[in-house]
Tab-separated table of C-alpha atoms in Angstrom:
chain	number	residue	atom	x	y	z
U	866	MET	CA	0.011	-0.036	0.011
U	867	ASN	CA	1.295	3.483	-0.882
U	868	PHE	CA	1.007	6.378	1.579
U	869	ALA	CA	1.461	10.034	0.762
U	870	LEU	CA	1.157	12.999	3.144
U	871	PHE	CA	1.517	16.700	2.394
U	872	ARG	CA	3.598	18.413	5.108
U	873	ALA	CA	5.677	21.281	3.788
U	874	HIS	CA	7.716	22.038	6.910
U	875	ALA	CA	8.123	18.643	8.590
U	876	GLU	CA	11.721	17.421	8.896
U	877	ARG	CA	10.598	13.806	8.826
U	878	MET	CA	7.356	11.889	8.823
U	879	GLU	CA	6.426	8.778	10.797
U	880	LEU	CA	3.427	6.663	9.871
U	881	CYS	CA	1.657	4.745	12.653
U	882	LEU	CA	-0.015	1.576	11.313
U	883	VAL	CA	-3.208	0.823	13.196
U	884	ALA	CA	-5.896	-1.880	13.164
U	885	GLY	CA	-9.238	-2.335	14.965
U	886	HIS	CA	-10.735	1.001	13.970
U	887	GLY	CA	-7.609	2.854	15.089
U	888	LYS	CA	-7.460	1.269	18.557
U	889	THR	CA	-4.438	-1.020	18.127
U	890	GLU	CA	-1.038	0.221	16.917
U	891	ILE	CA	0.721	-2.552	15.022
U	892	GLY	CA	3.791	-0.730	13.881
U	893	ARG	CA	5.550	2.486	12.798
U	894	ILE	CA	7.585	3.350	9.743
U	895	LYS	CA	9.382	6.463	8.629
U	896	LEU	CA	8.262	7.617	5.244
U	897	PRO	CA	11.510	7.565	3.294
U	898	GLU	CA	10.761	9.859	0.351
U	899	TYR	CA	10.105	13.630	0.136
U	900	THR	CA	9.054	15.130	-3.207
U	901	ASN	CA	7.462	18.536	-3.751
U	902	GLU	CA	6.519	18.931	-0.053
U	903	VAL	CA	4.923	15.441	0.025
U	904	TRP	CA	6.254	12.618	2.195
U	905	HIS	CA	5.601	9.203	0.658
U	906	GLY	CA	6.454	5.525	0.811
U	907	TYR	CA	5.323	1.980	0.066
U	908	VAL	CA	4.453	-0.583	2.782
U	909	PRO	CA	4.335	-4.103	1.380
U	910	GLY	CA	2.082	-6.888	2.715
U	911	LEU	CA	-0.599	-4.887	4.560
U	912	LYS	CA	-3.842	-6.764	5.155
U	913	PRO	CA	-7.405	-5.297	4.817
U	914	GLY	CA	-8.381	-3.199	7.838
U	915	VAL	CA	-4.954	-1.712	8.484
U	916	THR	CA	-4.837	2.056	8.195
U	917	GLY	CA	-2.238	4.714	8.750
U	918	MET	CA	-2.123	7.731	11.049
U	919	GLN	CA	0.536	10.397	10.691
U	920	LYS	CA	2.959	11.561	13.362
U	921	LEU	CA	4.774	14.813	12.749
U	922	ASN	CA	8.386	15.252	13.831
C-alpha cells in the first residue's frame, strides 16, 4: 500500500499503522521519500483493515 502525506515544513514523517478502527497500533515506519513537499512511501504486505495515522516530527 502506498502512503502520501503533504507536510511542507516537517523534517521527517512517521506513519503509525493501526488496526481495529484505530485502537491497536501494530507498527511504525518512517516515510523515506520527500518530493514537492509530500512525504511518501510503500508498505508491502498490509492486510485489509490496516490504516495509517501520521505523526509529525
